[in-house]
Short mmCIF file of C-alpha atoms in Angstrom, two decimals:
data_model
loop_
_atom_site.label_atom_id
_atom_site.label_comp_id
_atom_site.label_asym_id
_atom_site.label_seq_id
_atom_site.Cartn_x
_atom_site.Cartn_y
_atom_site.Cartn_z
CA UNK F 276 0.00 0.00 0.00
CA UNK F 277 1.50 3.70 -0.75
CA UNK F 278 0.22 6.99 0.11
CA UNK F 279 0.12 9.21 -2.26
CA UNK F 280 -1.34 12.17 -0.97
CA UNK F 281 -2.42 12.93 2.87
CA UNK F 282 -4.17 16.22 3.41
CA UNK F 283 -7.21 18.22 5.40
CA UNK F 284 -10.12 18.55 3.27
CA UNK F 285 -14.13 19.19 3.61
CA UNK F 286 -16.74 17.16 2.56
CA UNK F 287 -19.89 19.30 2.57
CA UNK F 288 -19.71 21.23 6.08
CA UNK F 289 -17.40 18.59 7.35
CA UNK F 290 -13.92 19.02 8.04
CA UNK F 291 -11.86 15.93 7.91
CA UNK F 292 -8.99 14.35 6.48
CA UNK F 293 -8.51 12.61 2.49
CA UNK F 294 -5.94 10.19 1.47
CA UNK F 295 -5.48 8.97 -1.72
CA UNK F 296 -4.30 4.90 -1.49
CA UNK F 297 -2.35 3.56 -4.69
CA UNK F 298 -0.83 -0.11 -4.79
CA UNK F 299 2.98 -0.79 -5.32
CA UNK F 300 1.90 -3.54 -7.02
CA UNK F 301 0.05 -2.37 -10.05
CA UNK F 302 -0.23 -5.66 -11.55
CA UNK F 303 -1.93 -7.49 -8.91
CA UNK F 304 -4.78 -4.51 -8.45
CA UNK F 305 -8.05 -5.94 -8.62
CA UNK F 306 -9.67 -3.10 -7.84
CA UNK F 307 -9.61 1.00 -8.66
CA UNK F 308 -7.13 3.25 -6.75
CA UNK F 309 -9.42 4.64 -3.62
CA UNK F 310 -9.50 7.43 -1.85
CA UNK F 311 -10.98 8.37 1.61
CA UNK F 312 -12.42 11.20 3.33
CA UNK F 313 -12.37 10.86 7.06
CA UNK F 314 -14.25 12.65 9.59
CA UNK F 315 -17.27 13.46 12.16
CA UNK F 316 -20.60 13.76 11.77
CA UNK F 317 -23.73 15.18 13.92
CA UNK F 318 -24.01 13.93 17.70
CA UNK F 319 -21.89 12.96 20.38
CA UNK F 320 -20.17 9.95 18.83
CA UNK F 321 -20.72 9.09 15.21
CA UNK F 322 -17.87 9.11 12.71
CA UNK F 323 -18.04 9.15 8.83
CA UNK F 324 -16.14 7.47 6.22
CA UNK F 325 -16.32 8.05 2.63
CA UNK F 326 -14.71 5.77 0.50
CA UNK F 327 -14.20 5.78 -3.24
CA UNK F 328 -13.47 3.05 -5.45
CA UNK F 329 -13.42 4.42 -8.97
CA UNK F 330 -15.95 5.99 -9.85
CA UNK F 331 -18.35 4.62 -6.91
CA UNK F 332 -18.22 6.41 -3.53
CA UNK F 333 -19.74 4.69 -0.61
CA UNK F 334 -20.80 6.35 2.99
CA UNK F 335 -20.09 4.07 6.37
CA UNK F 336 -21.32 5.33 9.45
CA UNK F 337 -21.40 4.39 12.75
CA UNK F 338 -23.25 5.74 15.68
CA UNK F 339 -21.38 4.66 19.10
CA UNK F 340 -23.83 4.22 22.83
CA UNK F 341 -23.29 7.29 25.21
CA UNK F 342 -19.98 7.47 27.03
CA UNK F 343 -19.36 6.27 30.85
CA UNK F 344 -17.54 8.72 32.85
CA UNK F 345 -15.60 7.69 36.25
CA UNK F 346 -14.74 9.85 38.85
CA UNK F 347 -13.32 10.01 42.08
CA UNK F 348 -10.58 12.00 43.59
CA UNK F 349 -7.17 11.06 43.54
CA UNK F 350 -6.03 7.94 45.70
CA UNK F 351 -9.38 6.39 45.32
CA UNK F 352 -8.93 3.48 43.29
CA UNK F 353 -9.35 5.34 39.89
CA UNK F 354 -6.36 3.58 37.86
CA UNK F 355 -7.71 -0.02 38.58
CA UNK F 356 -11.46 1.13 38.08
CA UNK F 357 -10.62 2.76 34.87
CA UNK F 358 -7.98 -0.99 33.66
CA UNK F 359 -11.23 -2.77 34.83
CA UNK F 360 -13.66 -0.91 32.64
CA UNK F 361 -11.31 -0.93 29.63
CA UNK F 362 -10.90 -4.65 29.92
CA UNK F 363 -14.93 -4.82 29.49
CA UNK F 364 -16.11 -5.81 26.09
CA UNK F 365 -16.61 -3.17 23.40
CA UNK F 366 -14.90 -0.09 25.15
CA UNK F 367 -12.19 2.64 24.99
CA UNK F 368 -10.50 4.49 27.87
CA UNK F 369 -9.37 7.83 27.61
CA UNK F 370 -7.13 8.24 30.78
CA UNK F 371 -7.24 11.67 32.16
CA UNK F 372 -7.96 14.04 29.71
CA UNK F 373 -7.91 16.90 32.74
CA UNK F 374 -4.70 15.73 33.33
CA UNK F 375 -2.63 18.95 33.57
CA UNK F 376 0.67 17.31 33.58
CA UNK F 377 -0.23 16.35 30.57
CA UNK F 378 -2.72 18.88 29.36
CA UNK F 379 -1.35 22.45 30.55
CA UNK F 380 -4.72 23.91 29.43
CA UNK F 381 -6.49 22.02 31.63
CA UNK F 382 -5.03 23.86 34.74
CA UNK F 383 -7.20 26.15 35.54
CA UNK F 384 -10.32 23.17 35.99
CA UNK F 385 -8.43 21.45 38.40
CA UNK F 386 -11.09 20.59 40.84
CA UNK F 387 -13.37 23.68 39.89
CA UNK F 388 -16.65 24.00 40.33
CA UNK F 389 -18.90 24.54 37.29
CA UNK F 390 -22.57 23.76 36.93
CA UNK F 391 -24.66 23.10 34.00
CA UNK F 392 -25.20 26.86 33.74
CA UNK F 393 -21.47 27.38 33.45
CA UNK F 394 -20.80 28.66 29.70
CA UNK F 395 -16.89 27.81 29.07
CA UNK F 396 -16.34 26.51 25.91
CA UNK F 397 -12.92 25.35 26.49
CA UNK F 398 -13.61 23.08 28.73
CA UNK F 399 -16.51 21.76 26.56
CA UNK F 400 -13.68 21.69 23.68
CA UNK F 401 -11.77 19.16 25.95
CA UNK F 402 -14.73 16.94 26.61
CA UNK F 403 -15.37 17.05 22.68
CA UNK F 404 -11.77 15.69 21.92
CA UNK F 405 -12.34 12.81 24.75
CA UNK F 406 -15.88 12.10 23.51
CA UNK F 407 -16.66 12.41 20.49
CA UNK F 408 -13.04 12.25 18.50
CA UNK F 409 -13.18 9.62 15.62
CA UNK F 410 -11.76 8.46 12.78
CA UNK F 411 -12.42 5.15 10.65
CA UNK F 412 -9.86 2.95 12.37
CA UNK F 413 -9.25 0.09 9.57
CA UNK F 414 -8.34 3.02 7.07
CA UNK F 415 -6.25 4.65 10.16
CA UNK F 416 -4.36 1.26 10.97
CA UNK F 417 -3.09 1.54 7.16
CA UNK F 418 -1.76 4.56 7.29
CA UNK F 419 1.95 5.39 7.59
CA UNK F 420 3.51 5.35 11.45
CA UNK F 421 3.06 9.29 11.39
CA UNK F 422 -0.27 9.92 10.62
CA UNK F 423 -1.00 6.86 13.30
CA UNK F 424 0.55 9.02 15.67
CA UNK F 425 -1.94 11.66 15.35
CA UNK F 426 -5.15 9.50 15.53
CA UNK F 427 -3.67 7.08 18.03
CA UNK F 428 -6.18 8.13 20.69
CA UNK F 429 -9.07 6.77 18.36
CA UNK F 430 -11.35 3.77 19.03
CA UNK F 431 -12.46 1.43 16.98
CA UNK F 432 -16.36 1.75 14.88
CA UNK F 433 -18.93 1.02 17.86
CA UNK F 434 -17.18 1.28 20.54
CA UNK F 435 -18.64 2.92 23.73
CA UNK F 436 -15.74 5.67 25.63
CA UNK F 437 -14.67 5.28 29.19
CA UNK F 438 -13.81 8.19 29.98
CA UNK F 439 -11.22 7.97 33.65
CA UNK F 440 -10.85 11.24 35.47
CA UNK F 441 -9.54 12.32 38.80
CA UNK F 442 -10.26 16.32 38.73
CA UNK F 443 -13.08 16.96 37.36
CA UNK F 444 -15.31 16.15 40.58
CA UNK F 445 -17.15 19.48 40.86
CA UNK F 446 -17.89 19.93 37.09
CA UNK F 447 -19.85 16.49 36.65
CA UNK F 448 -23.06 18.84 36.20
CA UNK F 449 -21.18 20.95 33.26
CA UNK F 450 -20.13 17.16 32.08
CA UNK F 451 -23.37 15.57 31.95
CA UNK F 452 -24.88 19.04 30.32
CA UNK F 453 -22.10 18.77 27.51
CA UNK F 454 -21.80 15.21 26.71
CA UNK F 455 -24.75 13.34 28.72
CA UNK F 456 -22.51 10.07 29.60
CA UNK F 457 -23.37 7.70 32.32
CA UNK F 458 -21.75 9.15 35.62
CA UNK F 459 -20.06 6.59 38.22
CA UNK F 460 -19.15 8.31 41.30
CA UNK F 461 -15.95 6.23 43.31
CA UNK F 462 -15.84 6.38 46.68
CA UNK F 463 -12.99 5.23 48.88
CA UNK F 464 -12.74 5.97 52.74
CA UNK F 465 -11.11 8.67 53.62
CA UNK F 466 -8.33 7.27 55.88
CA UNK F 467 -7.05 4.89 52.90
CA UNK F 468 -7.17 7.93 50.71
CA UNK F 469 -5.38 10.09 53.67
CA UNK F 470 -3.17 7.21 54.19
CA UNK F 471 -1.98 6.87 50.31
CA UNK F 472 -1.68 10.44 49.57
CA UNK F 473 0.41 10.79 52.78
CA UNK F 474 2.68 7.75 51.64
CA UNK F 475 3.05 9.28 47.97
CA UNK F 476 3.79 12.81 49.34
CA UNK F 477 6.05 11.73 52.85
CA UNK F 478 6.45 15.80 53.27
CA UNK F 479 2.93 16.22 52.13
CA UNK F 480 1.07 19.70 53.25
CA UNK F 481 -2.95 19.63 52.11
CA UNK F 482 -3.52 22.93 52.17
CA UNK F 483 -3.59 23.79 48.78
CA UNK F 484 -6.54 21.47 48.29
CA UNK F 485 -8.61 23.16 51.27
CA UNK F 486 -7.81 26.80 50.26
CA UNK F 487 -8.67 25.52 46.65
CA UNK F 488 -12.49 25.15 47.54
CA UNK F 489 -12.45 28.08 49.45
CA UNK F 490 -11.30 30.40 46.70
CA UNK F 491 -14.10 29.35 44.53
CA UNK F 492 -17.12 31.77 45.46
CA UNK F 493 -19.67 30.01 43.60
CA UNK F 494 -19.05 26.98 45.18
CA UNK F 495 -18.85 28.63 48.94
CA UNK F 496 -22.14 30.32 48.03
CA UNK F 497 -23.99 27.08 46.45
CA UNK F 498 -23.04 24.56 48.78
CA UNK F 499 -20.33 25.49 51.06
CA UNK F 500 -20.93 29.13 52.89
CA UNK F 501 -21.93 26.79 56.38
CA UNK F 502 -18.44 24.59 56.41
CA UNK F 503 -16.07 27.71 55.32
CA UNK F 504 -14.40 28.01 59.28
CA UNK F 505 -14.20 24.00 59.24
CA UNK F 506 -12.77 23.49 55.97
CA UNK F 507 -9.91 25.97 56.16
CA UNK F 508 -6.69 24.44 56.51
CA UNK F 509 -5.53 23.64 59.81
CA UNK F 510 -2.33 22.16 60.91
CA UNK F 511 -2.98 18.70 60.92
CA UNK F 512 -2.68 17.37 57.45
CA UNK F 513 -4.93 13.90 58.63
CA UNK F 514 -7.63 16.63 59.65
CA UNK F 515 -7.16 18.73 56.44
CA UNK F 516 -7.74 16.04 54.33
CA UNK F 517 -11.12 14.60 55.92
CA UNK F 518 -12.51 17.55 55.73
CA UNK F 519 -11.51 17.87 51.87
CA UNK F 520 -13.11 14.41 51.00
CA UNK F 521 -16.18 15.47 53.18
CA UNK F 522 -16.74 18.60 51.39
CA UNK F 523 -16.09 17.41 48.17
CA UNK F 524 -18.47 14.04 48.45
CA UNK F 525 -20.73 16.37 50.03
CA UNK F 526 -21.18 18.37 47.21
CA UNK F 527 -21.08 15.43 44.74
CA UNK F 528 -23.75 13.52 46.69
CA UNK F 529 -26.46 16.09 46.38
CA UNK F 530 -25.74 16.03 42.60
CA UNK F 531 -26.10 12.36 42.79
CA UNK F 532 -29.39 12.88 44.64
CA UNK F 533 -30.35 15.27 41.67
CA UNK F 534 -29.47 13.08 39.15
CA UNK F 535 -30.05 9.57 39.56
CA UNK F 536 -32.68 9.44 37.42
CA UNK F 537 -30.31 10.95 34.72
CA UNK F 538 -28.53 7.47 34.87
CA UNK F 539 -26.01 8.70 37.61
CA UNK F 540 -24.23 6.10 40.03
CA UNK F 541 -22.25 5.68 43.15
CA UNK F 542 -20.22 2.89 44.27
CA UNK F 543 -17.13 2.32 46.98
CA UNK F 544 -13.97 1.13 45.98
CA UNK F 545 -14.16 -1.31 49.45
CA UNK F 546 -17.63 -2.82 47.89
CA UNK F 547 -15.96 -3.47 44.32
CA UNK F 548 -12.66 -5.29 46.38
CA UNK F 549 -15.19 -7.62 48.21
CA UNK F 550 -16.02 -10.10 45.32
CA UNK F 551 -14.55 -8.06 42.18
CA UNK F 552 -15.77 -10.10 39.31
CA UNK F 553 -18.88 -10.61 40.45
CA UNK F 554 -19.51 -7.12 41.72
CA UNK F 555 -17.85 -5.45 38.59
CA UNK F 556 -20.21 -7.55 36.39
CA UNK F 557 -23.27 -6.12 37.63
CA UNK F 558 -21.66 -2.84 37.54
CA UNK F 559 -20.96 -3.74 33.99
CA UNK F 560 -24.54 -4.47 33.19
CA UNK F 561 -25.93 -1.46 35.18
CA UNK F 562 -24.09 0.41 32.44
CA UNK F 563 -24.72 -2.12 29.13
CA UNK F 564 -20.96 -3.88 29.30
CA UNK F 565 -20.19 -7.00 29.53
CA UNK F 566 -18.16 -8.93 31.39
CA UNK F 567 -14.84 -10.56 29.48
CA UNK F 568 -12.70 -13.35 30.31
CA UNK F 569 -9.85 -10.81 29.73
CA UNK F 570 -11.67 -8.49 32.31
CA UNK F 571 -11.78 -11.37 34.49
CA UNK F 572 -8.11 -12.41 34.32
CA UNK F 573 -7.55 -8.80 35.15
CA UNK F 574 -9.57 -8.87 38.40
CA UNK F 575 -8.55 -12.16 40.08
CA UNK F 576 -5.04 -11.07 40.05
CA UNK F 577 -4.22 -10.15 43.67
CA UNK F 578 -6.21 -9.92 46.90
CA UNK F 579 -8.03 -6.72 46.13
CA UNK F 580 -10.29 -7.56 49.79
CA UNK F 581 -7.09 -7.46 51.98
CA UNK F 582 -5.87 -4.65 49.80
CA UNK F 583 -9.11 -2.83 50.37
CA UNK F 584 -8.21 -2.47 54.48
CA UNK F 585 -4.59 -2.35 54.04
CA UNK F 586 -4.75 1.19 55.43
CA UNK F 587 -5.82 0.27 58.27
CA UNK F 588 -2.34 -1.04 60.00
CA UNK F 589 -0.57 1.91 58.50
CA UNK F 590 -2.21 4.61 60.58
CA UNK F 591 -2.56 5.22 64.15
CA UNK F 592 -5.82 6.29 65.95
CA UNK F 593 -4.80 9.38 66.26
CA UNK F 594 -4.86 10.13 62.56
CA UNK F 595 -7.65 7.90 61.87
CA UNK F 596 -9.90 10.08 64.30
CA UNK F 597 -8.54 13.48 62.65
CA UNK F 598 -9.68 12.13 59.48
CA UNK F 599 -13.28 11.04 60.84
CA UNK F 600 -13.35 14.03 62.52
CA UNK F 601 -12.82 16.37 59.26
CA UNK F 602 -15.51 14.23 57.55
CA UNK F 603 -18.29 14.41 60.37
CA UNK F 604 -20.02 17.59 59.98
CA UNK F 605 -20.68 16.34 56.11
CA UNK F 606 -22.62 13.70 57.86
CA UNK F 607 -21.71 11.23 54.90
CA UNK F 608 -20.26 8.24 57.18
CA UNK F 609 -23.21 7.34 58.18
CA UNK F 610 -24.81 6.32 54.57
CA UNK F 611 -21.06 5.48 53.13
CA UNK F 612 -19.32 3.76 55.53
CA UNK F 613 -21.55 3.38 58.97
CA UNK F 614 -18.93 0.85 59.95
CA UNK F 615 -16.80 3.62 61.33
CA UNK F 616 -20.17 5.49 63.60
#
């Protein structure tokens, strides 16, 4: 196969990209030289392949199912939820696309509040790229190693995103608005999640995070304005952070409350460690995946319960009832983990 020409083109109001495909081997062609025009169409997912043979041209189109979103904060269990879903039949993860170690002009959303009333296209324009961003993968899997490069992010015709993301949290509203996926909420205690952060960051100082929520008006004003003198930082970085998960939760469970008939979910990364496979299937089918013997492989590696409580031995009471005691005025404990009232 040889590429002749590669280059950005427009196919009625649709921007996309054309390649003209000749054979190196024009003896053994049993068909016309083709060319292809790749690119989008209407909606949240669809993609649109024109392909011409001659002097016939022929349309393919595909319309993939709504995306699923996960999202937790960090230290929750979010890289293993996300391998899990992306083991499932039929789906794509984008890792992170708020990721600004990776995205510097997704900064500024780091853990930001914006509801469905927010108007910021640019953080719509980085939803678009993980959501609806496709191109006609057997044409793309022919192309040279360069242009492969560029679409390498792509998924395959039909399949259904996963969309993994740690700091987006307070924007699920503006998220659902732009791209209506299926939300799952992750939930891990907040001791494990004080206890991992604090063993990733040995010098660790939380807070940043605190003053973060409290620099946000609209958020203080919405949901916040009775936690402001319990929330700002104090010096006990076990304290700080329970009362970051509790605010944050707190906020995200009255969305949940809000939307559950909009197909939104909760679940706890201790309740998925219990009996993985068989808890991640129904998760699967709550969400129309199924379960895969790959998926399945992926899961039984490892003893995910014991894991679950690990944290446990690695703190003392003492920090344990800081973090309980940041969380309690959020009064989430009791429906989330009623083990520790």
């Amino acid at each position: 196969m040889m590429y002749r020409r590669i280059w950005p083109c427009l196919f009625g109001n649709q921007s996309g990209l054309g390649i003209d495909i000749i054979s190196p081997k024009p003896a053994k062609i049993s068909n016309p030289p083709q060319a292809f025009f790749l690119g989008r169409f209407g909606g949240a997912s669809g993609f649109m392949a024109l392909r011409i043979d001659g002097s016939q041209a022929h349309i393919m189109t595909s319309i993939s199912p709504p995306a699923i979103y996960l999202a937790g904060l960090p230290r929750s269990g979010t890289t293993w939820f996300g391998q899990a879903f992306s083991s499932a039949a039929t789906t794509s993860l984008v890792d992170e696309p708020f990721n600004y170690e990776y995205h510097p002009e997704a900064l500024r959303y780091n853990m930001k509040y914006l509801d469905r009333n927010s108007n910021d296209s640019s953080f719509g324009k980085i939803l678009a790229r993980a959501a609806k961003e496709d191109i006609f993968s057997r044409v793309s899997l022919r192309l040279p190693y360069r242009i492969q490069k560029m679409v390498r992010h792509t998924r395959k015709p039909g399949e259904q995103v996963v969309i993994k993301d740690v700091h987006t949290l307070l924007s699920l509203e503006r998220v659902w608005h732009e791209i209506q996926p299926k939300i799952i909420v992750i939930m891990r205690h907040p001791a494990a999640v004080a206890n991992s952060w604090n063993r990733l960051h040995k010098t660790a100082d939380f807070s940043p995070q605190n003053a973060r929520l409290l620099e946000q008006t609209e958020l203080v004003d919405q949901h916040l304005s009775g936690f402001v003198s319990h929330i700002t930082p104090k010096n006990d970085f076990f304290f700080n952070v329970g009362a970051y998960w509790g605010a944050v939760y707190y906020v995200v469970n009255k969305m949940l409350e809000k939307h559950r008939g909009d197909g939104w979910s909760h679940i706890t990364h201790e309740h998925l460690c219990a009996d993985p496979i068989n808890n991640y299937r129904q998760l699967f089918e709550s969400v129309g995946l199924k379960m895969t013997a790959r998926a399945e492989g992926f899961l039984s590696r490892g003893n995910s319960s014991h894991e679950s409580e690990k944290w446990r031995s690695a703190i003392t009471q003492e920090q344990l009832d800081s973090v309980l005691e940041g969380v309690e005025p959020f009064g989430l404990m009791s429906q989330y983990y009623p083990r520790e009232i």
